[in-house]
CSV table of C-alpha atoms in Angstrom, one decimal:
chain,number,residue,atom,x,y,z
A,1,MET,CA,-0.7,0.3,-0.3
A,2,GLN,CA,2.9,2.1,0.5
A,3,GLY,CA,4.0,1.8,-2.5
A,4,LYS,CA,1.2,2.3,-4.4
A,5,ALA,CA,0.6,5.5,-2.2
A,6,ARG,CA,4.2,6.7,-3.8
A,7,ASN,CA,3.4,6.1,-7.4
A,8,ALA,CA,-0.2,8.4,-6.9
A,9,LEU,CA,2.6,11.0,-5.1
A,10,LEU,CA,4.8,11.0,-7.8
A,11,PHE,CA,1.9,10.7,-10.5
A,12,PHE,CA,0.7,13.9,-8.3
A,13,SER,CA,3.8,15.7,-8.8
A,14,PHE,CA,4.3,14.7,-12.0
A,15,THR,CA,1.1,15.4,-13.3
A,16,THR,CA,0.9,18.8,-11.1
A,17,ALA,CA,4.4,20.2,-12.8
A,18,ILE,CA,3.1,19.7,-16.9
A,19,PHE,CA,-0.2,21.6,-15.7
A,20,VAL,CA,2.1,23.9,-14.3
A,21,ALA,CA,4.1,23.9,-17.4
A,22,PHE,CA,1.4,23.9,-19.9
A,23,SER,CA,-0.5,26.6,-17.6
A,24,SER,CA,3.6,29.6,-17.5
A,25,ALA,CA,2.9,28.5,-21.6
A,26,LEU,CA,-0.2,29.9,-22.3
A,27,THR,CA,0.8,33.2,-20.7
A,28,ASP,CA,4.1,32.8,-21.7
A,29,SER,CA,3.2,32.6,-25.8
A,30,THR,CA,1.7,36.2,-25.5
A,31,HIS,CA,4.9,38.5,-27.5
A,32,TYR,CA,6.4,41.9,-26.0
A,33,GLN,CA,8.2,44.3,-26.7
A,34,THR,CA,10.3,47.4,-24.6
A,35,LEU,CA,9.2,50.3,-24.0
A,36,LEU,CA,12.0,53.3,-23.2
A,37,VAL,CA,9.9,55.5,-20.6
A,38,ASN,CA,10.9,59.2,-22.4
A,39,THR,CA,8.9,61.7,-21.5
A,40,LEU,CA,7.6,64.7,-23.6
A,41,SER,CA,10.6,67.6,-24.0
A,42,THR,CA,11.2,70.7,-25.3
A,43,PRO,CA,12.2,70.3,-28.8
A,44,PRO,CA,15.2,71.5,-30.4
A,45,THR,CA,16.4,74.9,-30.7
A,46,LEU,CA,15.7,75.2,-34.4
A,47,SER,CA,19.0,75.7,-36.9
A,48,TRP,CA,18.3,75.5,-40.4
A,49,PRO,CA,21.0,76.4,-43.2
A,50,GLU,CA,19.6,78.9,-46.1
A,51,THR,CA,21.1,76.7,-49.5
A,52,GLU,CA,21.3,78.4,-52.4
A,53,LEU,CA,22.9,78.5,-55.7
A,54,THR,CA,25.7,79.0,-56.3
A,55,ALA,CA,28.5,79.3,-59.7
A,56,SER,CA,30.8,76.6,-58.1
A,57,ASP,CA,27.5,74.1,-58.2
A,58,PRO,CA,27.0,71.6,-60.7
A,59,ASP,CA,23.7,71.7,-62.4
A,60,PRO,CA,21.1,70.7,-60.7
A,61,GLU,CA,18.4,70.0,-63.2
A,62,SER,CA,21.1,66.9,-63.0
A,63,GLU,CA,21.2,66.2,-59.7
A,64,SER,CA,19.7,63.3,-58.5
A,65,GLU,CA,20.2,63.4,-54.2
A,66,THR,CA,20.2,66.2,-51.4
A,67,THR,CA,19.8,66.7,-48.4
A,68,LEU,CA,18.4,69.2,-46.0
A,69,GLN,CA,19.1,69.9,-42.3
A,70,LEU,CA,16.0,69.6,-40.3
A,71,HIS,CA,13.8,69.9,-36.9
A,72,HIS,CA,10.6,69.5,-35.7
A,73,ILE,CA,8.4,72.7,-36.2
A,74,ASP,CA,7.7,72.8,-32.7
A,75,ALA,CA,10.7,74.5,-32.5
A,76,LEU,CA,10.0,77.3,-34.0
A,77,THR,CA,7.1,77.7,-31.0
A,78,THR,CA,9.3,78.6,-27.9
A,79,ASP,CA,8.2,80.5,-25.6
A,80,LEU,CA,5.1,76.6,-24.5
A,81,THR,CA,5.9,73.7,-22.3
A,82,PRO,CA,6.4,70.6,-24.1
A,83,GLU,CA,3.3,70.0,-22.3
A,84,GLN,CA,1.0,72.8,-24.3
A,85,LEU,CA,2.6,72.0,-27.5
A,86,PHE,CA,1.5,67.7,-26.7
A,87,HIS,CA,-2.3,70.0,-26.2
A,88,LEU,CA,-2.2,72.0,-30.1
A,89,ARG,CA,-0.5,69.1,-32.4
A,90,LEU,CA,-3.9,66.8,-30.4
A,91,HIS,CA,-6.5,69.2,-31.9
A,92,ARG,CA,-4.5,70.0,-35.2
A,93,ASP,CA,-5.1,65.9,-35.5
A,94,ALA,CA,-9.0,66.7,-34.2
A,95,THR,CA,-8.9,69.5,-37.5
A,96,ARG,CA,-7.7,67.0,-39.2
A,97,VAL,CA,-9.2,64.3,-38.9
A,98,ARG,CA,-12.9,66.3,-39.8
A,99,SER,CA,-11.1,67.3,-43.0
A,100,LEU,CA,-10.2,65.0,-44.8
A,101,ALA,CA,-14.2,62.7,-43.5
A,102,SER,CA,-15.3,65.7,-44.8
A,103,LEU,CA,-12.9,65.9,-48.5
A,104,VAL,CA,-14.5,62.0,-49.1
A,105,ALA,CA,-18.0,63.1,-48.2
A,106,ALA,CA,-18.2,65.8,-51.0
A,107,ARG,CA,-15.5,65.3,-53.0
A,108,ASN,CA,-15.4,63.5,-55.8
A,109,GLY,CA,-11.9,62.7,-58.0
A,110,SER,CA,-10.8,62.0,-61.5
A,111,GLY,CA,-8.3,59.9,-62.9
A,112,VAL,CA,-4.6,60.4,-61.3
A,113,GLY,CA,-2.1,61.3,-64.3
A,114,ALA,CA,0.5,59.1,-65.3
A,115,GLY,CA,3.5,59.5,-65.6
A,116,SER,CA,7.3,58.0,-66.9
A,117,GLY,CA,10.4,59.5,-67.0
A,118,SER,CA,14.6,59.0,-66.0
A,119,GLY,CA,14.9,58.0,-61.9
A,120,SER,CA,16.4,60.0,-61.6
A,121,GLY,CA,16.1,61.6,-58.0
A,122,PHE,CA,16.7,63.6,-55.2
A,123,SER,CA,15.8,64.6,-51.0
A,124,SER,CA,15.0,67.2,-48.7
A,125,SER,CA,14.2,67.0,-45.3
A,126,ILE,CA,10.9,66.8,-43.9
A,127,ILE,CA,9.9,68.9,-40.5
A,128,SER,CA,7.4,68.5,-38.4
A,129,GLY,CA,4.3,70.3,-35.9
A,130,LEU,CA,3.4,73.6,-37.0
A,131,THR,CA,0.3,74.7,-35.8
A,132,GLN,CA,-1.3,75.0,-38.4
A,133,GLY,CA,-4.3,72.6,-39.6
A,134,SER,CA,-3.7,71.5,-43.4
A,135,GLY,CA,0.2,69.1,-42.7
A,136,GLU,CA,2.2,68.1,-40.0
A,137,TYR,CA,5.8,68.1,-41.9
A,138,PHE,CA,7.4,70.9,-43.6
A,139,THR,CA,10.6,70.9,-46.2
A,140,ARG,CA,12.5,74.2,-46.4
A,141,LEU,CA,12.8,74.6,-50.4
A,142,GLY,CA,13.5,77.9,-52.8
A,143,VAL,CA,10.6,79.4,-54.9
A,144,GLY,CA,11.5,81.4,-58.0
A,145,THR,CA,14.8,82.4,-59.9
A,146,PRO,CA,16.7,83.6,-57.9
A,147,PRO,CA,15.4,80.9,-54.7
A,148,ARG,CA,13.4,82.7,-51.8
A,149,TYR,CA,13.9,79.9,-49.4
A,150,LEU,CA,10.4,79.2,-47.3
A,151,TYR,CA,8.6,77.0,-45.5
A,152,MET,CA,6.3,74.2,-47.2
A,153,VAL,CA,3.4,72.0,-46.1
A,154,LEU,CA,4.8,68.0,-47.2
A,155,ASP,CA,1.0,66.8,-47.5
A,156,THR,CA,0.4,63.1,-49.0
A,157,GLY,CA,-3.6,63.8,-48.1
A,158,SER,CA,-3.4,67.1,-50.7
A,159,ASP,CA,-2.7,67.3,-54.3
A,160,VAL,CA,-2.3,71.4,-55.2
A,161,VAL,CA,1.1,72.8,-54.3
A,162,TRP,CA,0.4,77.0,-53.3
A,163,LEU,CA,1.9,79.0,-51.3
A,164,GLN,CA,1.3,82.7,-50.3
A,165,CYS,CA,2.0,85.5,-52.3
A,166,SER,CA,2.0,89.6,-52.8
A,167,PRO,CA,-0.1,91.3,-53.4
A,168,CYS,CA,-2.2,89.7,-49.7
A,169,LYS,CA,-5.6,90.6,-50.3
A,170,LYS,CA,-5.8,88.9,-47.5
A,171,CYS,CA,-2.9,86.1,-46.0
A,172,TYR,CA,-2.1,84.1,-42.9
A,173,THR,CA,1.3,85.0,-40.7
A,174,GLN,CA,4.3,83.1,-41.7
A,175,ALA,CA,7.9,82.9,-40.3
A,176,ASP,CA,9.3,83.9,-44.0
A,177,PRO,CA,9.1,86.8,-46.2
A,178,ILE,CA,5.6,86.8,-48.8
A,179,PHE,CA,6.4,85.9,-51.8
A,180,ASP,CA,6.6,88.3,-54.8
A,181,PRO,CA,5.9,86.8,-57.7
A,182,VAL,CA,7.0,90.4,-59.7
A,183,LYS,CA,11.1,89.4,-58.1
A,184,SER,CA,11.2,86.2,-59.9
A,185,THR,CA,12.3,85.8,-63.5
A,186,THR,CA,11.1,82.1,-63.8
A,187,TYR,CA,7.6,83.3,-62.8
A,188,GLY,CA,4.5,82.3,-65.4
A,189,ARG,CA,1.0,82.2,-65.0
A,190,ILE,CA,-1.4,79.7,-67.2
A,191,ALA,CA,-4.0,80.9,-69.1
A,192,CYS,CA,-6.9,79.8,-69.0
A,193,GLY,CA,-7.5,77.8,-71.3
A,194,SER,CA,-5.2,75.8,-70.8
A,195,PRO,CA,-4.6,71.8,-70.4
A,196,LEU,CA,-2.8,72.6,-66.9
A,197,CYS,CA,-5.6,74.9,-66.0
A,198,ARG,CA,-8.5,72.2,-67.0
A,199,LYS,CA,-7.2,69.6,-64.4
A,200,LEU,CA,-8.1,72.6,-61.3
A,201,ASP,CA,-11.5,71.1,-60.1
A,202,SER,CA,-12.9,74.5,-60.8
A,203,PRO,CA,-10.5,76.3,-63.4
A,204,GLY,CA,-11.7,80.2,-63.2
A,205,CYS,CA,-10.4,83.3,-65.0
A,206,ASN,CA,-8.7,87.0,-64.8
A,207,GLN,CA,-9.5,89.7,-67.0
A,208,ARG,CA,-6.1,88.7,-68.1
A,209,LYS,CA,-6.9,85.8,-69.1
A,210,SER,CA,-5.0,83.8,-66.6
A,211,CYS,CA,-6.6,80.8,-65.1
A,212,LEU,CA,-7.1,81.2,-61.4
A,213,TYR,CA,-7.4,78.5,-58.7
A,214,GLN,CA,-9.9,77.8,-55.7
A,215,VAL,CA,-8.6,75.2,-52.5
A,216,SER,CA,-10.8,74.2,-50.3
A,217,TYR,CA,-10.0,72.7,-46.7
A,218,GLY,CA,-13.0,70.5,-44.9
A,219,ASP,CA,-11.3,72.7,-41.6
A,220,GLY,CA,-13.0,75.5,-43.1
A,221,SER,CA,-9.7,76.9,-44.4
A,222,PHE,CA,-9.3,77.5,-48.3
A,223,THR,CA,-6.6,79.5,-51.1
A,224,THR,CA,-7.2,81.0,-54.0
A,225,GLY,CA,-5.1,83.5,-56.4
A,226,GLU,CA,-3.9,82.7,-59.8
A,227,PHE,CA,-2.6,79.5,-61.0
A,228,SER,CA,0.8,79.9,-63.1
A,229,THR,CA,3.9,77.8,-62.8
A,230,GLU,CA,7.7,78.8,-61.0
A,231,THR,CA,10.9,76.8,-60.5
A,232,LEU,CA,10.5,75.0,-57.0
A,233,THR,CA,14.5,74.5,-56.1
A,234,PHE,CA,15.9,71.1,-53.1
A,235,ARG,CA,18.6,72.2,-52.2
A,236,ARG,CA,20.9,71.9,-55.4
A,237,THR,CA,17.8,70.0,-57.3
A,238,ARG,CA,16.0,72.4,-59.4
A,239,VAL,CA,12.9,71.3,-60.6
A,240,ALA,CA,11.8,74.0,-63.2
A,241,ARG,CA,8.2,74.7,-65.0
A,242,VAL,CA,5.7,73.5,-61.5
A,243,ALA,CA,2.4,74.1,-61.7
A,244,LEU,CA,1.2,75.7,-58.5
A,245,GLY,CA,-0.8,78.5,-56.8
A,246,CYS,CA,-0.5,81.4,-55.9
A,247,GLY,CA,-2.9,82.2,-52.9
A,248,HIS,CA,-3.2,86.5,-52.9
A,249,ASP,CA,-6.6,85.3,-50.3
A,250,ASP,CA,-5.7,83.1,-47.7
A,251,GLU,CA,-7.5,82.0,-44.6
A,252,GLY,CA,-8.1,79.5,-42.2
A,253,LEU,CA,-6.0,77.7,-40.1
A,254,PHE,CA,-2.8,77.9,-42.0
A,255,VAL,CA,-0.1,79.5,-39.4
A,256,GLY,CA,4.6,79.5,-40.2
A,257,ALA,CA,4.6,77.5,-43.3
A,258,ALA,CA,4.1,79.8,-47.0
A,259,GLY,CA,1.9,77.2,-48.3
A,260,LEU,CA,2.0,73.4,-49.6
A,261,LEU,CA,3.0,71.0,-51.7
A,262,GLY,CA,1.0,68.5,-52.3
A,263,LEU,CA,2.4,64.6,-52.2
A,264,GLY,CA,-1.5,62.9,-52.9
A,265,ARG,CA,-2.1,60.5,-55.8
A,266,GLY,CA,-4.3,63.7,-57.6
A,267,ARG,CA,-2.5,64.1,-61.4
A,268,LEU,CA,-2.1,68.7,-60.1
A,269,SER,CA,0.1,66.8,-57.2
A,270,PHE,CA,4.5,67.2,-57.1
A,271,PRO,CA,4.3,63.6,-57.8
A,272,SER,CA,1.7,63.8,-60.2
A,273,GLN,CA,3.9,66.7,-62.3
A,274,THR,CA,6.8,65.1,-62.4
A,275,GLY,CA,6.6,62.4,-62.6
A,276,TYR,CA,8.4,62.5,-66.0
A,277,ARG,CA,12.0,63.1,-64.0
A,278,PHE,CA,11.1,61.2,-60.6
A,279,ASN,CA,8.9,57.9,-61.5
A,280,ARG,CA,6.1,59.4,-59.5
A,281,LYS,CA,8.5,57.3,-56.6
A,282,PHE,CA,9.0,58.7,-53.2
A,283,SER,CA,9.6,58.4,-49.6
A,284,TYR,CA,9.7,59.2,-46.7
A,285,CYS,CA,10.5,58.6,-43.2
A,286,LEU,CA,10.1,60.6,-39.7
A,287,VAL,CA,11.7,60.3,-36.4
A,288,ASP,CA,10.1,60.4,-33.0
A,289,ARG,CA,9.3,63.6,-32.3
A,290,SER,CA,9.0,62.3,-28.1
A,291,ALA,CA,12.7,61.2,-28.1
A,292,SER,CA,16.0,63.0,-28.7
A,293,SER,CA,18.0,61.0,-31.9
A,294,LYS,CA,20.9,62.1,-33.9
A,295,GLN,CA,19.2,60.6,-37.0
A,296,SER,CA,16.8,63.0,-38.8
A,297,SER,CA,13.8,62.8,-41.0
A,298,SER,CA,13.9,62.6,-44.9
A,299,ILE,CA,12.3,63.1,-48.0
A,300,VAL,CA,12.9,61.3,-51.2
A,301,PHE,CA,12.2,61.7,-54.9
A,302,GLY,CA,12.9,59.6,-57.4
A,303,GLU,CA,14.4,56.0,-57.6
A,304,ALA,CA,17.3,55.9,-54.3
A,305,ALA,CA,13.5,56.8,-52.8
A,306,VAL,CA,12.2,52.9,-53.3
A,307,SER,CA,14.4,51.3,-50.2
A,308,ARG,CA,15.3,47.1,-50.7
A,309,THR,CA,14.1,46.3,-47.1
A,310,ALA,CA,10.5,47.4,-48.2
A,311,ARG,CA,7.8,45.2,-47.7
A,312,PHE,CA,5.0,46.5,-50.6
A,313,THR,CA,1.1,46.8,-50.1
A,314,PRO,CA,-0.8,46.8,-53.8
A,315,LEU,CA,-2.9,50.9,-53.6
A,316,LEU,CA,-6.4,50.9,-54.2
A,317,SER,CA,-8.3,52.8,-56.3
A,318,ASN,CA,-11.3,54.8,-55.2
A,319,PRO,CA,-13.8,55.7,-57.8
A,320,LYS,CA,-14.8,59.7,-56.1
A,321,LEU,CA,-11.1,60.7,-54.5
A,322,ASP,CA,-8.3,60.3,-56.3
A,323,THR,CA,-5.9,62.1,-53.8
A,324,PHE,CA,-5.8,59.5,-50.8
A,325,TYR,CA,-4.0,56.5,-51.2
A,326,TYR,CA,-6.1,53.2,-49.6
A,327,LEU,CA,-4.4,49.6,-47.9
A,328,GLU,CA,-5.9,46.5,-47.6
A,329,LEU,CA,-5.7,46.4,-43.7
A,330,LEU,CA,-6.9,42.1,-43.3
A,331,GLY,CA,-6.1,41.5,-39.4
A,332,ILE,CA,-4.0,43.3,-36.4
A,333,SER,CA,-2.4,41.5,-33.7
A,334,VAL,CA,-1.4,42.1,-30.4
A,335,GLY,CA,0.6,39.5,-28.6
A,336,GLY,CA,1.4,37.4,-31.8
A,337,THR,CA,-2.3,36.6,-31.7
A,338,ARG,CA,-5.0,37.8,-34.3
A,339,VAL,CA,-7.1,40.2,-32.7
A,340,ARG,CA,-11.2,38.5,-33.1
A,341,GLY,CA,-12.8,41.3,-34.1
A,342,ILE,CA,-11.1,42.8,-36.7
A,343,SER,CA,-11.5,41.8,-39.9
A,344,ALA,CA,-10.6,43.1,-42.9
A,345,SER,CA,-15.1,43.7,-43.9
A,346,LEU,CA,-14.6,46.7,-41.1
A,347,PHE,CA,-11.8,48.5,-42.9
A,348,GLN,CA,-13.6,47.5,-46.8
A,349,LEU,CA,-13.2,50.5,-49.6
A,350,ASP,CA,-16.7,50.4,-51.5
A,351,GLY,CA,-17.7,51.5,-54.9
A,352,ALA,CA,-20.1,54.5,-53.6
A,353,GLY,CA,-16.4,55.4,-51.7
A,354,ASN,CA,-17.0,54.4,-48.1
A,355,GLY,CA,-15.2,53.4,-45.8
A,356,GLY,CA,-11.2,51.5,-46.4
A,357,VAL,CA,-8.3,52.5,-44.3
A,358,ILE,CA,-5.9,55.5,-45.8
A,359,ILE,CA,-1.8,56.2,-45.4
A,360,ASP,CA,-2.3,60.3,-44.1
A,361,SER,CA,1.3,62.0,-42.6
A,362,GLY,CA,-1.1,64.7,-41.8
A,363,THR,CA,-2.8,62.9,-39.0
A,364,SER,CA,-1.3,61.9,-36.1
A,365,VAL,CA,-2.6,59.0,-34.2
A,366,THR,CA,-4.5,56.6,-36.6
A,367,ARG,CA,-8.3,56.4,-36.2
A,368,LEU,CA,-10.3,53.0,-36.3
A,369,THR,CA,-14.0,52.4,-36.7
A,370,ARG,CA,-15.4,52.4,-33.5
A,371,PRO,CA,-15.8,48.4,-34.1
A,372,ALA,CA,-12.5,48.0,-34.8
A,373,TYR,CA,-10.8,50.2,-32.0
A,374,ILE,CA,-12.5,49.1,-29.5
A,375,ALA,CA,-11.0,44.7,-30.0
A,376,LEU,CA,-8.3,46.4,-30.6
A,377,ARG,CA,-7.6,47.8,-26.8
A,378,ASP,CA,-9.0,45.2,-25.4
A,379,ALA,CA,-6.7,43.1,-26.4
A,380,PHE,CA,-3.9,45.8,-25.5
A,381,ARG,CA,-5.8,46.2,-21.6
A,382,SER,CA,-5.9,42.1,-21.5
A,383,GLY,CA,-2.4,41.6,-23.1
A,384,ALA,CA,-0.7,44.6,-20.4
A,385,PRO,CA,-2.7,43.6,-16.6
A,386,ASN,CA,0.4,43.9,-14.9
A,387,LEU,CA,1.0,48.2,-16.2
A,388,LYS,CA,-1.0,50.2,-13.9
A,389,ARG,CA,-4.2,51.6,-15.5
A,390,ALA,CA,-3.5,56.1,-15.8
A,391,PRO,CA,-7.7,57.9,-16.4
A,392,GLU,CA,-8.2,58.8,-19.8
A,393,PHE,CA,-6.3,62.0,-21.7
A,394,SER,CA,-8.1,64.0,-24.2
A,395,LEU,CA,-8.7,61.3,-26.8
A,396,PHE,CA,-7.9,58.8,-25.0
A,397,ASP,CA,-8.9,55.8,-23.1
A,398,THR,CA,-6.3,54.1,-22.4
A,399,CYS,CA,-3.9,55.1,-20.6
A,400,PHE,CA,-0.5,54.4,-17.8
A,401,ASP,CA,1.1,55.6,-15.4
A,402,LEU,CA,4.7,54.2,-16.3
A,403,SER,CA,5.8,56.7,-13.4
A,404,GLY,CA,9.2,56.3,-11.4
A,405,LYS,CA,10.0,53.4,-14.7
A,406,SER,CA,13.3,53.2,-16.8
A,407,GLU,CA,11.2,50.1,-19.6
A,408,VAL,CA,7.8,48.0,-19.4
A,409,LYS,CA,7.4,45.3,-21.1
A,410,VAL,CA,4.2,45.9,-23.4
A,411,PRO,CA,3.1,43.1,-25.8
A,412,THR,CA,3.6,43.0,-29.3
A,413,VAL,CA,1.8,44.8,-32.5
A,414,VAL,CA,1.2,44.3,-36.0
A,415,LEU,CA,-0.5,45.7,-39.0
A,416,HIS,CA,-1.9,43.0,-40.6
A,417,PHE,CA,-1.4,44.2,-44.2
A,418,ARG,CA,-2.0,42.6,-47.9
A,419,GLY,CA,1.3,41.3,-48.5
A,420,ALA,CA,3.1,43.0,-46.0
A,421,ASP,CA,3.1,42.8,-42.3
A,422,VAL,CA,3.6,46.2,-40.5
A,423,SER,CA,5.3,45.2,-36.7
A,424,LEU,CA,5.4,48.2,-34.7
A,425,PRO,CA,7.8,49.4,-32.4
A,426,ALA,CA,6.7,49.9,-28.7
A,427,ALA,CA,7.3,54.3,-28.7
A,428,ASN,CA,4.6,53.7,-31.8
A,429,TYR,CA,2.2,53.2,-29.6
A,430,LEU,CA,2.6,53.6,-26.0
A,431,ILE,CA,3.5,57.6,-26.0
A,432,PRO,CA,3.9,60.5,-23.7
A,433,VAL,CA,1.3,63.0,-23.0
A,434,ASP,CA,2.9,65.0,-20.0
A,435,SER,CA,6.8,65.3,-17.7
A,436,SER,CA,5.0,62.6,-15.5
A,437,GLY,CA,5.3,59.8,-16.9
A,438,THR,CA,1.8,58.7,-18.2
A,439,PHE,CA,1.7,57.1,-21.6
A,440,CYS,CA,-1.4,56.8,-23.8
A,441,PHE,CA,-2.5,53.7,-25.7
A,442,ALA,CA,-2.0,55.8,-29.7
A,443,PHE,CA,-4.7,54.4,-31.5
A,444,ALA,CA,-8.9,55.8,-31.3
A,445,GLY,CA,-12.4,55.8,-32.1
A,446,THR,CA,-14.5,56.9,-35.2
A,447,MET,CA,-17.9,57.2,-36.0
A,448,GLY,CA,-17.7,58.0,-39.2
A,449,GLY,CA,-16.2,54.3,-41.6
A,450,LEU,CA,-12.6,56.3,-42.9
A,451,SER,CA,-9.9,54.5,-41.5
A,452,ILE,CA,-6.3,56.6,-41.4
A,453,ILE,CA,-3.2,55.3,-40.9
A,454,GLY,CA,-1.8,58.5,-39.1
A,455,ASN,CA,2.4,59.5,-38.3
A,456,ILE,CA,3.2,58.4,-34.6
A,457,GLN,CA,2.3,54.4,-35.6
A,458,GLN,CA,4.9,55.7,-39.5
A,459,GLN,CA,7.8,56.9,-36.6
A,460,GLY,CA,10.7,55.0,-37.9
A,461,PHE,CA,9.9,53.3,-40.8
A,462,ARG,CA,10.7,54.9,-44.2
A,463,VAL,CA,7.4,54.4,-46.1
A,464,VAL,CA,8.0,54.5,-49.9
A,465,TYR,CA,5.0,55.4,-52.5
A,466,ASP,CA,5.6,53.9,-55.2
A,467,LEU,CA,2.7,54.8,-57.8
A,468,ALA,CA,4.5,53.9,-61.3
A,469,GLY,CA,4.2,50.8,-59.1
A,470,SER,CA,1.0,50.9,-57.8
A,471,ARG,CA,2.1,49.9,-54.4
A,472,VAL,CA,3.1,51.9,-50.5
A,473,GLY,CA,6.2,49.8,-48.8
A,474,PHE,CA,7.7,49.6,-45.1
A,475,SER,CA,11.7,49.2,-44.0
A,476,PRO,CA,12.1,49.0,-40.4
A,477,ARG,CA,15.4,51.2,-39.5
A,478,GLY,CA,14.6,53.8,-42.3
A,479,CYS,CA,16.1,57.3,-40.9
A,480,ALA,CA,19.4,56.1,-40.7
């Protein structure tokens, strides 16, 4: 009997050990990664040296690449705390999302202009955070001949290139002097009946038979003036005869930048116009704005924009709107497991142009349709039971108190696009919102059908826009 009892005890111990090991394996099956706890910090001092063409420079029209220094545009605002700058950023973001939703609801699109070229390219630096409503990232480029260097918004959600021009009927405040077309030897008006004028959604005509343009944004901002051609200079790279709006009446939330460089899919966007030269290819990489980094954000045009390590997903077309970059999002994983309740049907773009998922440089926080967001949020909360919860903050309903910690383990998050799985670094979805250690899950829900992949989730990736191949690619650690 004692032997049987001993055997029974051994069997019990053995099965208990198996059960414990099995339970431990289940617990450990969740995939985690490390988040470094860095609170909001003061933006670096702005330093952007002017770059002028000189006689000793090589032919600027044959230059294939150039890189410019960049900073966050927050650095231009020296009288605000990091918390105040972050609140402004969230305010801009809410305005931006309303603007995009309004455009989808109101506008009908047209076909994307074709382009081909020699494959030469150039690059420029980009800058983020200016207090205005139509974009988050900016570059400094020369306009006219001789070039006048100005801050310009980079916006994948807009097509028409425009800038403020004198004389101004009404202009907002910008950091640089207003561009005067009279002082440029390469400024040219576009005739009313020209093909370029007819590409505008609603062209006008003045008494001089010059083409007029007007662009309205969903937030109520607008710009109107003469449609013209001008030379743009990116350091030593000169691009001639770019069709752009010379705005004499510009009103709304635009503050600081001189104008906008439209990077959308439409036929008047900068990539479409310069397709003959840069083959309708560009890419950018955005550094983490909340952490100190020796890397810098940049944008590249031409064949050099296509990273060899990028994983590509096909672009989808919206029959009602050709400006935005629509992607096919199939699902999302948290902690190595697909989130139940998130399926491709939640992100479907229908024939009427409703729904869908766009990737956008001017939106910060990724917005998902409400059912998808709730499922994602709940999965993340379940995977992070050991993180101390904090009160809701602004649009964020899932926040954590990480004060006193230098690093924490958080569940992984992977976006599954058709043909490309994008594994996000922890800093791309759990972000600081103050200087005391509060971090929030950087996704939000939307009651509308449009989902938006924002620039916080794009940080650190080189995002490749290959319009010639009708695809978008993601290359991790692409800012080096």
